[in-house]
Amino acid sequence: MEEKQMMIEEEEIVIVGGGIASLATAVVLKRVGFHSRVLESHSELRTTGAALTLAPNAWFALRALGVDHKLTSVYQSFNKSVVTNLETGVRQEVNNLTGKNDRQYLGRGIRAGFVPLNSKELYWFFLDDSSSLGKDISINPDIILKEVTENLAKDFPSDYLTVAKHADLSTLSWAPLLFRVPWNVAFGQAQNGNVTVAGDAFHPMNPDLDQGGCSSLEDAVVLARCLSQAQKVADGGQQWQQEGLKRYVEERRWRVTWIAAGSWFSGWSQKGGGNGENYLSNALRWFRDRVFYKFVFPRLTESVWFDCEI
């Protein structure tokens, strides 16, 4: 039986996956003097996922990567949200430090809205706990649009429905939100020898503070910095890699735990705790409309000013 010859290549650093955290890590590692190889199962670029909001901490990270100037001239900054309570019709303006200038609509267990991306494009979304679409992420986009416009959001204001009805069907997707409970992020294993995780592999979170992609960019910068610092103080042994990864995990663990918990609480509060009619849901909607946006949300968004310098 003829033996197959296997080619073995040695790399200084191997990055598995071609997502935001992986590509950003490869860029910043090069800036601090490391060579890396990115492994991706798909052979070409794909348009997947949702919009990426760039809060101030993301811009700080992009500056560390040396690419911020390529985006500042394309996308303008926004900092205000107009939130409409669909049950009462009350509208309120909310200072939004996450970089958005959006419109949001809140109901019983429902949160929806749209965000302008530039002068020609915008991103719209719909969050719901009770849709008949379930968790099928491969569903026909025509069915997605029909479910939203003719069922879930049929009584929404005309500006939202106009946006939804004119959507490019090829851009529509319906998927469950992934979330890792904060105590698993805080106490779970994020390093094994010379292996660690970053981005959604480390801390998948709700999109309600727009920090999924932003935190992934932070991961890249902090990881490269910790490896670089560990190498500089190494005594010639081979343990500096593990020490660098250990520093990275220790520095990131509690910050991303706080952000993940804050994102979940923000989403839960804004959706009024669900679509039920009970004391807890009514109390939470009262809390959302009178307390959350004025006092709690500004505290949660303070996290977006973190600067992860190299």
CSV table of N, CA, C and O in Angstrom, one decimal, residues 56-103:
chain,number,residue,atom,x,y,z
A,56,PRO,N,-16.5,54.1,19.4
A,56,PRO,CA,-15.2,54.7,19.6
A,56,PRO,C,-14.1,53.7,19.8
A,56,PRO,O,-13.0,53.8,19.3
A,57,ASN,N,-14.4,52.6,20.6
A,57,ASN,CA,-13.4,51.7,20.9
A,57,ASN,C,-12.9,50.9,19.7
A,57,ASN,O,-11.7,50.5,19.6
A,58,ALA,N,-13.8,50.7,18.7
A,58,ALA,CA,-13.4,50.1,17.5
A,58,ALA,C,-12.5,51.0,16.6
A,58,ALA,O,-11.6,50.5,16.0
A,59,TRP,N,-12.8,52.3,16.7
A,59,TRP,CA,-11.9,53.2,16.0
A,59,TRP,C,-10.6,53.3,16.6
A,59,TRP,O,-9.6,53.4,15.9
A,60,PHE,N,-10.5,53.2,17.9
A,60,PHE,CA,-9.2,53.2,18.6
A,60,PHE,C,-8.4,51.9,18.1
A,60,PHE,O,-7.2,52.0,17.8
A,61,ALA,N,-9.1,50.8,18.0
A,61,ALA,CA,-8.5,49.6,17.6
A,61,ALA,C,-8.0,49.6,16.1
A,61,ALA,O,-6.9,49.2,15.7
A,62,LEU,N,-8.9,50.2,15.3
A,62,LEU,CA,-8.5,50.4,13.9
A,62,LEU,C,-7.3,51.3,13.7
A,62,LEU,O,-6.5,51.1,12.8
A,63,ARG,N,-7.2,52.3,14.6
A,63,ARG,CA,-6.1,53.2,14.5
A,63,ARG,C,-4.8,52.4,14.9
A,63,ARG,O,-3.8,52.5,14.2
A,64,ALA,N,-4.9,51.5,15.8
A,64,ALA,CA,-3.8,50.6,16.2
A,64,ALA,C,-3.4,49.7,15.0
A,64,ALA,O,-2.2,49.4,14.8
A,65,LEU,N,-4.4,49.3,14.2
A,65,LEU,CA,-4.1,48.5,13.1
A,65,LEU,C,-3.6,49.3,11.9
A,65,LEU,O,-3.1,48.7,10.9
A,66,GLY,N,-3.7,50.6,12.0
A,66,GLY,CA,-3.2,51.4,10.9
A,66,GLY,C,-4.2,51.6,9.7
A,66,GLY,O,-3.7,51.9,8.6
A,67,VAL,N,-5.5,51.3,9.9
A,67,VAL,CA,-6.4,51.3,8.8
A,67,VAL,C,-7.6,52.3,9.0
A,67,VAL,O,-8.5,52.4,8.2
A,68,ASP,N,-7.6,53.0,10.2
A,68,ASP,CA,-8.8,53.8,10.5
A,68,ASP,C,-9.0,54.9,9.4
A,68,ASP,O,-10.1,55.3,9.1
A,69,HIS,N,-7.9,55.4,8.8
A,69,HIS,CA,-8.0,56.5,7.9
A,69,HIS,C,-8.7,56.1,6.6
A,69,HIS,O,-9.2,56.9,5.8
A,70,LYS,N,-8.8,54.8,6.3
A,70,LYS,CA,-9.4,54.3,5.1
A,70,LYS,C,-11.0,54.3,5.3
A,70,LYS,O,-11.7,54.1,4.3
A,71,LEU,N,-11.5,54.4,6.5
A,71,LEU,CA,-12.9,54.4,6.7
A,71,LEU,C,-13.5,55.7,7.1
A,71,LEU,O,-14.7,56.0,6.9
A,72,THR,N,-12.7,56.6,7.7
A,72,THR,CA,-13.2,57.9,8.3
A,72,THR,C,-13.8,58.7,7.2
A,72,THR,O,-14.8,59.5,7.4
A,73,SER,N,-13.3,58.7,6.0
A,73,SER,CA,-13.8,59.5,4.9
A,73,SER,C,-15.1,58.9,4.2
A,73,SER,O,-15.7,59.5,3.4
A,74,VAL,N,-15.4,57.6,4.6
A,74,VAL,CA,-16.5,56.9,4.0
A,74,VAL,C,-17.8,57.0,4.8
A,74,VAL,O,-18.9,57.2,4.3
A,75,TYR,N,-17.6,56.8,6.1
A,75,TYR,CA,-18.7,56.7,7.0
A,75,TYR,C,-18.7,57.8,8.1
A,75,TYR,O,-17.7,58.0,8.8
A,76,GLN,N,-19.8,58.6,8.2
A,76,GLN,CA,-19.8,59.6,9.1
A,76,GLN,C,-20.3,59.1,10.5
A,76,GLN,O,-20.9,58.1,10.6
A,77,SER,N,-20.0,59.9,11.5
A,77,SER,CA,-20.4,59.5,12.8
A,77,SER,C,-21.8,60.0,13.2
A,77,SER,O,-22.2,61.1,12.8
A,78,PHE,N,-22.5,59.2,13.9
A,78,PHE,CA,-23.8,59.5,14.4
A,78,PHE,C,-23.9,59.3,15.9
A,78,PHE,O,-23.1,58.4,16.5
A,79,ASN,N,-24.7,60.0,16.6
A,79,ASN,CA,-24.8,59.8,18.1
A,79,ASN,C,-26.1,60.0,18.7
A,79,ASN,O,-26.2,60.4,19.9
A,80,LYS,N,-27.2,59.8,17.9
A,80,LYS,CA,-28.5,60.0,18.5
A,80,LYS,C,-29.5,58.9,18.0
A,80,LYS,O,-29.4,58.5,16.9
A,81,SER,N,-30.3,58.4,18.9
A,81,SER,CA,-31.3,57.5,18.6
A,81,SER,C,-32.7,58.1,18.9
A,81,SER,O,-32.9,58.8,19.9
A,82,VAL,N,-33.7,57.8,18.0
A,82,VAL,CA,-35.0,58.2,18.2
A,82,VAL,C,-35.8,56.9,18.5
A,82,VAL,O,-35.9,56.0,17.6
A,83,VAL,N,-36.3,56.8,19.7
A,83,VAL,CA,-37.0,55.5,20.2
A,83,VAL,C,-38.5,55.8,20.3
A,83,VAL,O,-38.9,56.7,21.0
A,84,THR,N,-39.2,54.9,19.6
A,84,THR,CA,-40.7,55.1,19.6
A,84,THR,C,-41.3,53.9,20.4
A,84,THR,O,-41.0,52.7,20.0
A,85,ASN,N,-42.1,54.2,21.4
A,85,ASN,CA,-42.9,53.1,22.1
A,85,ASN,C,-44.1,52.9,21.3
A,85,ASN,O,-45.0,53.7,21.2
A,86,LEU,N,-44.3,51.7,20.7
A,86,LEU,CA,-45.4,51.4,19.8
A,86,LEU,C,-46.7,51.2,20.6
A,86,LEU,O,-47.8,51.3,20.0
A,87,GLU,N,-46.6,51.0,21.9
A,87,GLU,CA,-47.9,50.9,22.7
A,87,GLU,C,-48.4,52.2,23.1
A,87,GLU,O,-49.6,52.4,23.1
A,88,THR,N,-47.6,53.2,23.4
A,88,THR,CA,-48.0,54.5,23.8
A,88,THR,C,-47.9,55.6,22.8
A,88,THR,O,-48.5,56.6,22.9
A,89,GLY,N,-47.1,55.3,21.8
A,89,GLY,CA,-46.8,56.3,20.8
A,89,GLY,C,-45.8,57.4,21.2
A,89,GLY,O,-45.5,58.3,20.4
A,90,VAL,N,-45.3,57.3,22.4
A,90,VAL,CA,-44.3,58.3,22.9
A,90,VAL,C,-43.0,58.1,22.2
A,90,VAL,O,-42.5,57.0,22.1
A,91,ARG,N,-42.4,59.2,21.8
A,91,ARG,CA,-41.0,59.2,21.2
A,91,ARG,C,-40.1,59.9,22.1
A,91,ARG,O,-40.4,60.9,22.7
A,92,GLN,N,-38.8,59.4,22.2
A,92,GLN,CA,-37.8,60.1,23.0
A,92,GLN,C,-36.5,59.9,22.3
A,92,GLN,O,-36.2,58.9,21.6
A,93,GLU,N,-35.7,61.0,22.4
A,93,GLU,CA,-34.3,61.0,21.8
A,93,GLU,C,-33.4,60.5,22.9
A,93,GLU,O,-33.4,60.9,24.1
A,94,VAL,N,-32.5,59.6,22.5
A,94,VAL,CA,-31.5,59.0,23.4
A,94,VAL,C,-30.1,59.3,22.9
A,94,VAL,O,-29.8,59.0,21.7
A,95,ASN,N,-29.3,59.9,23.8
A,95,ASN,CA,-27.9,60.0,23.4
A,95,ASN,C,-27.3,58.6,23.2
A,95,ASN,O,-27.3,57.8,24.1
A,96,ASN,N,-26.6,58.4,22.1
A,96,ASN,CA,-26.1,57.1,21.8
A,96,ASN,C,-24.6,57.2,21.5
A,96,ASN,O,-24.2,57.6,20.4
A,97,LEU,N,-23.8,56.8,22.4
A,97,LEU,CA,-22.4,56.9,22.3
A,97,LEU,C,-21.8,55.7,21.5
A,97,LEU,O,-20.6,55.6,21.3
A,98,THR,N,-22.6,54.8,21.0
A,98,THR,CA,-22.1,53.6,20.3
A,98,THR,C,-21.9,54.0,18.8
A,98,THR,O,-21.5,53.2,18.0
A,99,GLY,N,-22.2,55.3,18.4
A,99,GLY,CA,-21.9,55.7,17.1
A,99,GLY,C,-23.0,55.6,16.1
A,99,GLY,O,-22.9,55.8,14.9
A,100,LYS,N,-24.3,55.4,16.6
A,100,LYS,CA,-25.4,55.2,15.7
A,100,LYS,C,-26.3,56.5,15.7
A,100,LYS,O,-26.3,57.2,16.6
A,101,ASN,N,-27.0,56.7,14.6
A,101,ASN,CA,-28.1,57.7,14.6
A,101,ASN,C,-29.3,57.0,14.0
A,101,ASN,O,-29.6,57.1,12.8
A,102,ASP,N,-29.9,56.2,14.8
A,102,ASP,CA,-30.9,55.2,14.4
A,102,ASP,C,-32.3,55.6,14.8
A,102,ASP,O,-32.5,56.4,15.6
A,103,ARG,N,-33.2,54.8,14.3
A,103,ARG,CA,-34.6,54.8,14.8
A,103,ARG,C,-35.0,53.5,15.3
A,103,ARG,O,-34.7,52.5,14.6
